[in-house]
Amino acid sequence: MKNIVFMGTPSYASRILNEIYKARFNILAIYTQPDKPVGRSGSLTPPDVKKLAINLGLDSVVYQPNSLRDDGVKEHIESLKPDFIVVAAYGQILPKEILDISPCINLHASLLPDYRGASPIQSAILNKQSLSGVTAMKMDIGLDSGDILAYSILDIGQMNSYELFEKLSDMAANLTIKVLNEYDNIKPISQFNALSSKCKKIKKDDGLVNLEVETASEIWAKFLAYYGWPGIFTKDGVKILDMEISSLNGEVGEILSLNDDGFVLGVNGGSIFIKTLQAASKKPVNARSYLNGKRIGLGDRVSL
């Protein structure tokens, strides 16, 4: 039986942890980020990995150091003598002294060397990639630059970030088990660094769209990439909660078509069909109702 130390934090990581548990590997320790205050009340909330660990009865082996460089962390992991350290969206860079303890396998949500960094799922959608996937990688001291152990590849089509996240989570979980079982027979492949690309951490401001400047295709890509959080919103703080790209042409800001489901709005070089909106400090409403409230009709101009 292989002995595993697991490191991960969000739901993507919890899917992988659950699959490791189901496969009956011996989970020696689970490292995850500290509980964080959430909402207006600021109540401390555990990360998804900790929630799952509690449900699985593994809460006694959960550790939440502020940093992996804290006193005693390296010594603790060394004392466990793990066969593998499995890492998935942990949220901290592993120092060399931990990487040297045993093979560290990372499950990264891109086809490396593309999209090294914090937002591979959103970045693939923003750049209108047709394919994405998961890479199992043996970690080194670089940022997602270690040798490749295995790939799982997916046609991402018109998926939004939530849908792609769900698909890649399941793929990563399955790939983890295959790599752990076949590790001794795998010949790692070095990444071709000259073809690498990096992606940044997503910020709330990234969801801002300029309907007068950005094309329909660009707005649609942002909508898919930032679905859920941070979402997309206009300079006036109006959130576009549901939309599609449209084939109509007209002036920027012009209402080109109306029906009970919403309205088609002219943007730079095309148009978008807006279904649901949410004005600042208001509840979400059907886009047609939003126009009715402002007494705006077909052919009129609207500024969001």
PDB file of N, CA and C in Angstrom, residues 5-61:
ATOM      1  N   VAL A   5       1.094  11.726   1.436  1.00  0.00           N
ATOM      2  CA  VAL A   5       0.815  13.029   2.049  1.00  0.00           C
ATOM      3  C   VAL A   5       0.124  13.856   0.972  1.00  0.00           C
ATOM      4  N   PHE A   6      -1.036  14.420   1.309  1.00  0.00           N
ATOM      5  CA  PHE A   6      -1.811  15.180   0.331  1.00  0.00           C
ATOM      6  C   PHE A   6      -1.792  16.658   0.699  1.00  0.00           C
ATOM      7  N   MET A   7      -1.658  17.509  -0.339  1.00  0.00           N
ATOM      8  CA  MET A   7      -1.695  18.960  -0.149  1.00  0.00           C
ATOM      9  C   MET A   7      -2.647  19.567  -1.167  1.00  0.00           C
ATOM     10  N   GLY A   8      -3.680  20.246  -0.679  1.00  0.00           N
ATOM     11  CA  GLY A   8      -4.644  20.883  -1.576  1.00  0.00           C
ATOM     12  C   GLY A   8      -5.633  21.697  -0.772  1.00  0.00           C
ATOM     13  N   THR A   9      -6.390  22.543  -1.475  1.00  0.00           N
ATOM     14  CA  THR A   9      -7.286  23.446  -0.755  1.00  0.00           C
ATOM     15  C   THR A   9      -8.710  23.512  -1.319  1.00  0.00           C
ATOM     16  N   PRO A  10      -8.936  23.862  -2.606  1.00  0.00           N
ATOM     17  CA  PRO A  10     -10.308  24.065  -3.083  1.00  0.00           C
ATOM     18  C   PRO A  10     -10.982  22.759  -3.499  1.00  0.00           C
ATOM     19  N   SER A  11     -12.185  22.865  -4.064  1.00  0.00           N
ATOM     20  CA  SER A  11     -12.956  21.683  -4.438  1.00  0.00           C
ATOM     21  C   SER A  11     -12.240  20.839  -5.485  1.00  0.00           C
ATOM     22  N   TYR A  12     -11.482  21.475  -6.390  1.00  0.00           N
ATOM     23  CA  TYR A  12     -10.679  20.739  -7.369  1.00  0.00           C
ATOM     24  C   TYR A  12      -9.796  19.719  -6.650  1.00  0.00           C
ATOM     25  N   ALA A  13      -9.168  20.162  -5.579  1.00  0.00           N
ATOM     26  CA  ALA A  13      -8.290  19.280  -4.807  1.00  0.00           C
ATOM     27  C   ALA A  13      -9.089  18.240  -4.029  1.00  0.00           C
ATOM     28  N   SER A  14     -10.262  18.612  -3.540  1.00  0.00           N
ATOM     29  CA  SER A  14     -11.048  17.663  -2.750  1.00  0.00           C
ATOM     30  C   SER A  14     -11.503  16.473  -3.589  1.00  0.00           C
ATOM     31  N   ARG A  15     -11.771  16.700  -4.893  1.00  0.00           N
ATOM     32  CA  ARG A  15     -12.125  15.586  -5.776  1.00  0.00           C
ATOM     33  C   ARG A  15     -10.976  14.581  -5.842  1.00  0.00           C
ATOM     34  N   ILE A  16      -9.764  15.090  -5.933  1.00  0.00           N
ATOM     35  CA  ILE A  16      -8.585  14.228  -6.024  1.00  0.00           C
ATOM     36  C   ILE A  16      -8.378  13.478  -4.709  1.00  0.00           C
ATOM     37  N   LEU A  17      -8.507  14.186  -3.601  1.00  0.00           N
ATOM     38  CA  LEU A  17      -8.373  13.539  -2.287  1.00  0.00           C
ATOM     39  C   LEU A  17      -9.406  12.427  -2.128  1.00  0.00           C
ATOM     40  N   ASN A  18     -10.623  12.674  -2.536  1.00  0.00           N
ATOM     41  CA  ASN A  18     -11.671  11.673  -2.400  1.00  0.00           C
ATOM     42  C   ASN A  18     -11.356  10.414  -3.213  1.00  0.00           C
ATOM     43  N   GLU A  19     -10.788  10.612  -4.408  1.00  0.00           N
ATOM     44  CA  GLU A  19     -10.448   9.467  -5.256  1.00  0.00           C
ATOM     45  C   GLU A  19      -9.286   8.671  -4.639  1.00  0.00           C
ATOM     46  N   ILE A  20      -8.335   9.368  -4.048  1.00  0.00           N
ATOM     47  CA  ILE A  20      -7.225   8.692  -3.363  1.00  0.00           C
ATOM     48  C   ILE A  20      -7.762   7.863  -2.201  1.00  0.00           C
ATOM     49  N   TYR A  21      -8.707   8.417  -1.475  1.00  0.00           N
ATOM     50  CA  TYR A  21      -9.326   7.709  -0.348  1.00  0.00           C
ATOM     51  C   TYR A  21     -10.078   6.472  -0.837  1.00  0.00           C
ATOM     52  N   LYS A  22     -10.863   6.630  -1.908  1.00  0.00           N
ATOM     53  CA  LYS A  22     -11.633   5.506  -2.456  1.00  0.00           C
ATOM     54  C   LYS A  22     -10.732   4.398  -2.976  1.00  0.00           C
ATOM     55  N   ALA A  23      -9.560   4.794  -3.494  1.00  0.00           N
ATOM     56  CA  ALA A  23      -8.615   3.805  -4.011  1.00  0.00           C
ATOM     57  C   ALA A  23      -7.832   3.105  -2.901  1.00  0.00           C
ATOM     58  N   ARG A  24      -8.110   3.470  -1.659  1.00  0.00           N
ATOM     59  CA  ARG A  24      -7.545   2.820  -0.472  1.00  0.00           C
ATOM     60  C   ARG A  24      -6.034   3.008  -0.329  1.00  0.00           C
ATOM     61  N   PHE A  25      -5.534   4.151  -0.791  1.00  0.00           N
ATOM     62  CA  PHE A  25      -4.165   4.503  -0.447  1.00  0.00           C
ATOM     63  C   PHE A  25      -4.136   4.934   1.018  1.00  0.00           C
ATOM     64  N   ASN A  26      -2.979   4.815   1.631  1.00  0.00           N
ATOM     65  CA  ASN A  26      -2.836   5.172   3.038  1.00  0.00           C
ATOM     66  C   ASN A  26      -2.530   6.669   3.155  1.00  0.00           C
ATOM     67  N   ILE A  27      -3.488   7.448   3.591  1.00  0.00           N
ATOM     68  CA  ILE A  27      -3.331   8.900   3.684  1.00  0.00           C
ATOM     69  C   ILE A  27      -2.746   9.247   5.053  1.00  0.00           C
ATOM     70  N   LEU A  28      -1.483   9.632   5.036  1.00  0.00           N
ATOM     71  CA  LEU A  28      -0.762   9.898   6.282  1.00  0.00           C
ATOM     72  C   LEU A  28      -1.059  11.274   6.851  1.00  0.00           C
ATOM     73  N   ALA A  29      -1.209  12.256   5.957  1.00  0.00           N
ATOM     74  CA  ALA A  29      -1.440  13.641   6.386  1.00  0.00           C
ATOM     75  C   ALA A  29      -2.099  14.408   5.252  1.00  0.00           C
ATOM     76  N   ILE A  30      -2.907  15.396   5.642  1.00  0.00           N
ATOM     77  CA  ILE A  30      -3.563  16.276   4.677  1.00  0.00           C
ATOM     78  C   ILE A  30      -3.210  17.711   5.047  1.00  0.00           C
ATOM     79  N   TYR A  31      -2.485  18.363   4.173  1.00  0.00           N
ATOM     80  CA  TYR A  31      -2.123  19.763   4.382  1.00  0.00           C
ATOM     81  C   TYR A  31      -3.046  20.642   3.533  1.00  0.00           C
ATOM     82  N   THR A  32      -3.619  21.648   4.174  1.00  0.00           N
ATOM     83  CA  THR A  32      -4.492  22.578   3.464  1.00  0.00           C
ATOM     84  C   THR A  32      -4.345  23.960   4.069  1.00  0.00           C
ATOM     85  N   GLN A  33      -4.911  24.963   3.428  1.00  0.00           N
ATOM     86  CA  GLN A  33      -4.769  26.336   3.907  1.00  0.00           C
ATOM     87  C   GLN A  33      -5.590  26.557   5.180  1.00  0.00           C
ATOM     88  N   PRO A  34      -5.203  27.538   5.997  1.00  0.00           N
ATOM     89  CA  PRO A  34      -5.962  27.829   7.217  1.00  0.00           C
ATOM     90  C   PRO A  34      -7.403  28.253   6.914  1.00  0.00           C
ATOM     91  N   ASP A  35      -8.294  28.033   7.882  1.00  0.00           N
ATOM     92  CA  ASP A  35      -9.663  28.521   7.758  1.00  0.00           C
ATOM     93  C   ASP A  35      -9.634  30.038   7.551  1.00  0.00           C
ATOM     94  N   LYS A  36     -10.597  30.539   6.753  1.00  0.00           N
ATOM     95  CA  LYS A  36     -10.621  31.972   6.452  1.00  0.00           C
ATOM     96  C   LYS A  36     -11.984  32.575   6.762  1.00  0.00           C
ATOM     97  N   PRO A  37     -12.007  33.867   7.173  1.00  0.00           N
ATOM     98  CA  PRO A  37     -13.294  34.529   7.410  1.00  0.00           C
ATOM     99  C   PRO A  37     -14.065  34.709   6.105  1.00  0.00           C
ATOM    100  N   VAL A  38     -15.351  34.431   6.147  1.00  0.00           N
ATOM    101  CA  VAL A  38     -16.194  34.511   4.960  1.00  0.00           C
ATOM    102  C   VAL A  38     -17.454  35.307   5.275  1.00  0.00           C
ATOM    103  N   GLY A  39     -17.886  36.136   4.307  1.00  0.00           N
ATOM    104  CA  GLY A  39     -19.131  36.876   4.453  1.00  0.00           C
ATOM    105  C   GLY A  39     -19.010  38.070   5.380  1.00  0.00           C
ATOM    106  N   ARG A  40     -20.138  38.745   5.545  1.00  0.00           N
ATOM    107  CA  ARG A  40     -20.145  39.953   6.382  1.00  0.00           C
ATOM    108  C   ARG A  40     -19.860  39.643   7.843  1.00  0.00           C
ATOM    109  N   SER A  41     -20.277  38.464   8.273  1.00  0.00           N
ATOM    110  CA  SER A  41     -20.058  38.099   9.668  1.00  0.00           C
ATOM    111  C   SER A  41     -18.598  37.749   9.940  1.00  0.00           C
ATOM    112  N   GLY A  42     -17.872  37.420   8.889  1.00  0.00           N
ATOM    113  CA  GLY A  42     -16.467  37.070   9.053  1.00  0.00           C
ATOM    114  C   GLY A  42     -16.249  35.751   9.759  1.00  0.00           C
ATOM    115  N   SER A  43     -17.230  34.857   9.712  1.00  0.00           N
ATOM    116  CA  SER A  43     -17.100  33.577  10.405  1.00  0.00           C
ATOM    117  C   SER A  43     -16.042  32.714   9.725  1.00  0.00           C
ATOM    118  N   LEU A  44     -15.201  32.080  10.530  1.00  0.00           N
ATOM    119  CA  LEU A  44     -14.128  31.252   9.998  1.00  0.00           C
ATOM    120  C   LEU A  44     -14.718  30.036   9.289  1.00  0.00           C
ATOM    121  N   THR A  45     -14.284  29.822   8.048  1.00  0.00           N
ATOM    122  CA  THR A  45     -14.817  28.739   7.216  1.00  0.00           C
ATOM    123  C   THR A  45     -13.665  27.868   6.729  1.00  0.00           C
ATOM    124  N   PRO A  46     -13.772  26.556   6.916  1.00  0.00           N
ATOM    125  CA  PRO A  46     -12.688  25.673   6.461  1.00  0.00           C
ATOM    126  C   PRO A  46     -12.685  25.530   4.947  1.00  0.00           C
ATOM    127  N   PRO A  47     -11.538  25.276   4.342  1.00  0.00           N
ATOM    128  CA  PRO A  47     -11.477  25.030   2.898  1.00  0.00           C
ATOM    129  C   PRO A  47     -12.147  23.701   2.561  1.00  0.00           C
ATOM    130  N   ASP A  48     -12.448  23.511   1.269  1.00  0.00           N
ATOM    131  CA  ASP A  48     -13.166  22.312   0.829  1.00  0.00           C
ATOM    132  C   ASP A  48     -12.438  21.024   1.200  1.00  0.00           C
ATOM    133  N   VAL A  49     -11.130  21.032   1.107  1.00  0.00           N
ATOM    134  CA  VAL A  49     -10.364  19.827   1.435  1.00  0.00           C
ATOM    135  C   VAL A  49     -10.549  19.448   2.900  1.00  0.00           C
ATOM    136  N   LYS A  50     -10.549  20.414   3.785  1.00  0.00           N
ATOM    137  CA  LYS A  50     -10.748  20.119   5.209  1.00  0.00           C
ATOM    138  C   LYS A  50     -12.163  19.601   5.452  1.00  0.00           C
ATOM    139  N   LYS A  51     -13.152  20.207   4.781  1.00  0.00           N
ATOM    140  CA  LYS A  51     -14.532  19.729   4.933  1.00  0.00           C
ATOM    141  C   LYS A  51     -14.646  18.263   4.546  1.00  0.00           C
ATOM    142  N   LEU A  52     -14.025  17.904   3.410  1.00  0.00           N
ATOM    143  CA  LEU A  52     -14.070  16.517   2.965  1.00  0.00           C
ATOM    144  C   LEU A  52     -13.347  15.609   3.958  1.00  0.00           C
ATOM    145  N   ALA A  53     -12.181  16.039   4.428  1.00  0.00           N
ATOM    146  CA  ALA A  53     -11.418  15.230   5.380  1.00  0.00           C
ATOM    147  C   ALA A  53     -12.245  14.920   6.624  1.00  0.00           C
ATOM    148  N   ILE A  54     -12.989  15.905   7.100  1.00  0.00           N
ATOM    149  CA  ILE A  54     -13.848  15.693   8.275  1.00  0.00           C
ATOM    150  C   ILE A  54     -14.926  14.666   7.949  1.00  0.00           C
ATOM    151  N   ASN A  55     -15.537  14.799   6.769  1.00  0.00           N
ATOM    152  CA  ASN A  55     -16.589  13.854   6.363  1.00  0.00           C
ATOM    153  C   ASN A  55     -16.063  12.431   6.221  1.00  0.00           C
ATOM    154  N   LEU A  56     -14.792  12.316   5.828  1.00  0.00           N
ATOM    155  CA  LEU A  56     -14.189  10.990   5.646  1.00  0.00           C
ATOM    156  C   LEU A  56     -13.607  10.436   6.947  1.00  0.00           C
ATOM    157  N   GLY A  57     -13.698  11.210   8.020  1.00  0.00           N
ATOM    158  CA  GLY A  57     -13.138  10.778   9.295  1.00  0.00           C
ATOM    159  C   GLY A  57     -11.636  10.924   9.370  1.00  0.00           C
ATOM    160  N   LEU A  58     -11.085  11.826   8.561  1.00  0.00           N
ATOM    161  CA  LEU A  58      -9.639  12.024   8.518  1.00  0.00           C
ATOM    162  C   LEU A  58      -9.215  13.337   9.182  1.00  0.00           C
ATOM    163  N   ASP A  59     -10.093  13.921   9.973  1.00  0.00           N
ATOM    164  CA  ASP A  59      -9.791  15.231  10.563  1.00  0.00           C
ATOM    165  C   ASP A  59      -8.567  15.195  11.478  1.00  0.00           C
ATOM    166  N   SER A  60      -8.229  14.024  12.012  1.00  0.00           N
ATOM    167  CA  SER A  60      -7.074  13.929  12.919  1.00  0.00           C
ATOM    168  C   SER A  60      -5.742  14.084  12.187  1.00  0.00           C
ATOM    169  N   VAL A  61      -5.753  13.966  10.847  1.00  0.00           N
ATOM    170  CA  VAL A  61      -4.499  14.090  10.096  1.00  0.00           C
ATOM    171  C   VAL A  61      -4.488  15.355   9.235  1.00  0.00           C
TER     172      VAL A  61
END
